[in-house]
DNA sequence: TAGGCGCCTTGACTTGAGTCAATCTCTGAC
DNA sequence: GTCAGAGATTGACTCAAGTCAAGGCGCCTA
């Protein structure tokens, strides 16, 4: 997947020495650090820590449960699914990570990845050695602050779907969540692809795949959205948001 | 609630100047920092940041949703419940925090507390100004590491109950969790008080209070535990752990 | 173009947990 | 000691979502 497909994912900063630093702005770190007014020298230091890895193909594992934890990574392109497999062989999907989002934060405590991460399509990553970024964070308060924020945000996110919501509410919250996250990175908020199979959506939402199917049909019959295989269009985002409001709390 | 009631909650460290530093070892920070071999000078710096607050009485709020975030706190004694109230007036319990556990971490991102915290019984806290502890963390890598770990741990914890587990499994996981957390602080793993009403347990586990009642009765009939109002004894902890195993993943 | 294979959808039936309503049991106030 | 009220328990009924089974659709390969 070439850079050309994602023209808005790059940010240029003119360094003091006149050279141009180029960041993929999907990296939550660099973008957010920029937003927080981190100075150019600091950005330069962060820059040299980034290791661009990929492409991973659909089905490739990025890390597996039990692997020693060494790095966190920002998704640059594609979708990453994190999941665990219980002793009965059942898969439990923890989340989907879209461009700009960070994976591996839940591995800091324990020194090993507590889950698997797999590419759902062609995935590019920005990898940051955690020991190195920790050391850097002791010198750059803005970076430390950003790391604390990212971690704190994930605590809240994990709690959202834990409630006893109806199948419709769960699906609505899922779709609104994806829509907003894509929009935050400059993609369309109303037309997008579901990059994961129905079984994964069902598993993530703790529903049966049949229920996912039925809920999507209902939403389509109500004129709220239009769905054709994995192609999705939100026709009445406001009604979907209304459904999701109790979960998303806004 | 006097210190005398909790003889094992204090740790003494002889500082280089010969003075004795006294920590409440329930403070996840100081205890864990000790465990990680943080040096005495660093512990001393941490020490002066601690602000002991309380007692809070049952029903007192420690913070409310929307309050400006200023500090995180370790529970020193008692039980703290965190919860939100949705627009329909329904309460959603996020968690119960026992001695040694830290509250407020999910407020770092957003600068305001995203939930309410209320004392379920008599509560004592160790409060740490977050701006100050952040600054200190830039000088003490062990402290920064500990903060990252605490945050990371909470991400994993929030994900546990999110699965679609049966009422029995949820209840088992809840009781095993409390048992282990109390044992880690030196309390009995098999006899303890449920410091919260059934309605709060039900709400936390996303069950109806009636279901909580029925599940406890079933577990008692099976000889797994004995429960009398809020007094609880685990008679066959191994069978309870077996029930909870799929959730706790161990 | 035919065949095979995932993935998805649909319908019929089942069930675990919620809801509603009645009763019980502590506890604390007077 | 008695009463009131909150919290907890129990039973009867309901329903949302799961399970099971069958069939459809799109896509890849030969």
PDB file of N, CA and C (backbone and C1' of nucleotides) in Angstrom, chain A residues 166-167 206-208 210-211 214 229, chain D residues 16-21 25-27:
ATOM      1  N   UNK A 166     -28.351  -3.406  24.316  1.00  0.00           N
ATOM      2  CA  UNK A 166     -29.049  -4.252  23.344  1.00  0.00           C
ATOM      3  C   UNK A 166     -28.179  -4.427  22.100  1.00  0.00           C
ATOM      4  N   UNK A 167     -28.534  -5.421  21.302  1.00  0.00           N
ATOM      5  CA  UNK A 167     -27.781  -5.696  20.078  1.00  0.00           C
ATOM      6  C   UNK A 167     -27.772  -4.453  19.176  1.00  0.00           C
ATOM      7  N   UNK A 206     -19.885  -9.241  21.214  1.00  0.00           N
ATOM      8  CA  UNK A 206     -20.471 -10.310  22.037  1.00  0.00           C
ATOM      9  C   UNK A 206     -21.876 -10.636  21.551  1.00  0.00           C
ATOM     10  N   UNK A 207     -22.016 -10.792  20.253  1.00  0.00           N
ATOM     11  CA  UNK A 207     -23.280 -11.189  19.653  1.00  0.00           C
ATOM     12  C   UNK A 207     -23.022 -12.405  18.776  1.00  0.00           C
ATOM     13  N   UNK A 208     -24.097 -13.096  18.383  1.00  0.00           N
ATOM     14  CA  UNK A 208     -23.949 -14.163  17.398  1.00  0.00           C
ATOM     15  C   UNK A 208     -23.877 -13.523  16.011  1.00  0.00           C
ATOM     16  N   UNK A 210     -25.342 -14.324  13.405  1.00  0.00           N
ATOM     17  CA  UNK A 210     -26.706 -14.207  12.891  1.00  0.00           C
ATOM     18  C   UNK A 210     -27.357 -12.919  13.399  1.00  0.00           C
ATOM     19  N   UNK A 211     -27.087 -12.560  14.638  1.00  0.00           N
ATOM     20  CA  UNK A 211     -27.674 -11.343  15.200  1.00  0.00           C
ATOM     21  C   UNK A 211     -27.122 -10.106  14.496  1.00  0.00           C
ATOM     22  N   UNK A 214     -28.944  -9.799  11.309  1.00  0.00           N
ATOM     23  CA  UNK A 214     -30.323  -9.333  11.491  1.00  0.00           C
ATOM     24  C   UNK A 214     -30.376  -7.851  11.861  1.00  0.00           C
ATOM     25  N   UNK A 229     -22.563  -6.241   1.356  1.00  0.00           N
ATOM     26  CA  UNK A 229     -21.353  -6.960   1.769  1.00  0.00           C
ATOM     27  C   UNK A 229     -20.585  -6.101   2.783  1.00  0.00           C
TER      28      UNK A 229
ATOM     29  P    DA D  16     -38.007  -8.254  23.343  1.00  0.00           P
ATOM     30  O5'  DA D  16     -36.433  -8.041  23.257  1.00  0.00           O
ATOM     31  C5'  DA D  16     -35.692  -7.846  24.453  1.00  0.00           C
ATOM     32  C4'  DA D  16     -34.376  -8.592  24.371  1.00  0.00           C
ATOM     33  C3'  DA D  16     -33.647  -8.461  23.034  1.00  0.00           C
ATOM     34  O3'  DA D  16     -32.273  -8.280  23.312  1.00  0.00           O
ATOM     35  C1'  DA D  16     -34.105 -10.760  23.480  1.00  0.00           C
ATOM     36  P    DA D  17     -31.228  -7.971  22.148  1.00  0.00           P
ATOM     37  O5'  DA D  17     -30.463  -9.345  21.987  1.00  0.00           O
ATOM     38  C5'  DA D  17     -29.904  -9.956  23.142  1.00  0.00           C
ATOM     39  C4'  DA D  17     -29.614 -11.396  22.855  1.00  0.00           C
ATOM     40  C3'  DA D  17     -28.821 -11.660  21.572  1.00  0.00           C
ATOM     41  O3'  DA D  17     -27.704 -12.434  21.922  1.00  0.00           O
ATOM     42  C1'  DA D  17     -30.682 -13.101  21.709  1.00  0.00           C
ATOM     43  P    DG D  18     -26.635 -13.051  20.961  1.00  0.00           P
ATOM     44  O5'  DG D  18     -26.892 -14.609  21.176  1.00  0.00           O
ATOM     45  C5'  DG D  18     -26.747 -15.143  22.498  1.00  0.00           C
ATOM     46  C4'  DG D  18     -27.017 -16.631  22.476  1.00  0.00           C
ATOM     47  C3'  DG D  18     -26.187 -17.387  21.448  1.00  0.00           C
ATOM     48  O3'  DG D  18     -25.727 -18.620  22.036  1.00  0.00           O
ATOM     49  C1'  DG D  18     -28.502 -17.671  20.969  1.00  0.00           C
ATOM     50  P    DT D  19     -24.811 -19.595  21.180  1.00  0.00           P
ATOM     51  O5'  DT D  19     -25.833 -20.655  20.577  1.00  0.00           O
ATOM     52  C5'  DT D  19     -26.714 -21.342  21.443  1.00  0.00           C
ATOM     53  C4'  DT D  19     -27.515 -22.341  20.641  1.00  0.00           C
ATOM     54  C3'  DT D  19     -26.693 -23.140  19.611  1.00  0.00           C
ATOM     55  O3'  DT D  19     -27.049 -24.498  19.763  1.00  0.00           O
ATOM     56  C1'  DT D  19     -28.567 -22.126  18.571  1.00  0.00           C
ATOM     57  P    DC D  20     -26.204 -25.649  19.033  1.00  0.00           P
ATOM     58  O5'  DC D  20     -27.179 -26.065  17.847  1.00  0.00           O
ATOM     59  C5'  DC D  20     -28.566 -26.229  18.126  1.00  0.00           C
ATOM     60  C4'  DC D  20     -29.338 -26.440  16.840  1.00  0.00           C
ATOM     61  C3'  DC D  20     -28.557 -27.170  15.738  1.00  0.00           C
ATOM     62  O3'  DC D  20     -29.409 -28.140  15.175  1.00  0.00           O
ATOM     63  C1'  DC D  20     -29.444 -25.149  14.908  1.00  0.00           C
ATOM     64  P    DA D  21     -28.829 -29.246  14.140  1.00  0.00           P
ATOM     65  O5'  DA D  21     -29.481 -28.780  12.763  1.00  0.00           O
ATOM     66  C5'  DA D  21     -30.862 -28.381  12.755  1.00  0.00           C
ATOM     67  C4'  DA D  21     -31.194 -27.799  11.408  1.00  0.00           C
ATOM     68  C3'  DA D  21     -30.402 -28.399  10.236  1.00  0.00           C
ATOM     69  O3'  DA D  21     -31.285 -28.592   9.149  1.00  0.00           O
ATOM     70  C1'  DA D  21     -30.171 -26.078  10.229  1.00  0.00           C
ATOM     71  P    DC D  25     -29.379 -15.405  -4.126  1.00  0.00           P
ATOM     72  O5'  DC D  25     -27.990 -14.675  -4.019  1.00  0.00           O
ATOM     73  C5'  DC D  25     -27.647 -13.971  -2.822  1.00  0.00           C
ATOM     74  C4'  DC D  25     -26.154 -13.796  -2.786  1.00  0.00           C
ATOM     75  C3'  DC D  25     -25.543 -13.527  -4.166  1.00  0.00           C
ATOM     76  O3'  DC D  25     -24.835 -12.304  -4.092  1.00  0.00           O
ATOM     77  C1'  DC D  25     -24.334 -15.205  -2.985  1.00  0.00           C
ATOM     78  P    DG D  26     -24.346 -11.538  -5.376  1.00  0.00           P
ATOM     79  O5'  DG D  26     -22.770 -11.682  -5.189  1.00  0.00           O
ATOM     80  C5'  DG D  26     -22.202 -11.236  -3.961  1.00  0.00           C
ATOM     81  C4'  DG D  26     -20.771 -11.730  -3.873  1.00  0.00           C
ATOM     82  C3'  DG D  26     -19.921 -11.443  -5.106  1.00  0.00           C
ATOM     83  O3'  DG D  26     -18.668 -10.979  -4.649  1.00  0.00           O
ATOM     84  C1'  DG D  26     -19.870 -13.759  -4.608  1.00  0.00           C
ATOM     85  P    DC D  27     -17.588 -10.367  -5.616  1.00  0.00           P
ATOM     86  O5'  DC D  27     -16.436 -11.459  -5.525  1.00  0.00           O
ATOM     87  C5'  DC D  27     -16.076 -11.988  -4.238  1.00  0.00           C
ATOM     88  C4'  DC D  27     -15.117 -13.142  -4.438  1.00  0.00           C
ATOM     89  C3'  DC D  27     -14.202 -12.983  -5.654  1.00  0.00           C
ATOM     90  O3'  DC D  27     -12.904 -13.417  -5.306  1.00  0.00           O
ATOM     91  C1'  DC D  27     -15.368 -15.005  -5.811  1.00  0.00           C
TER      92       DC D  27
END
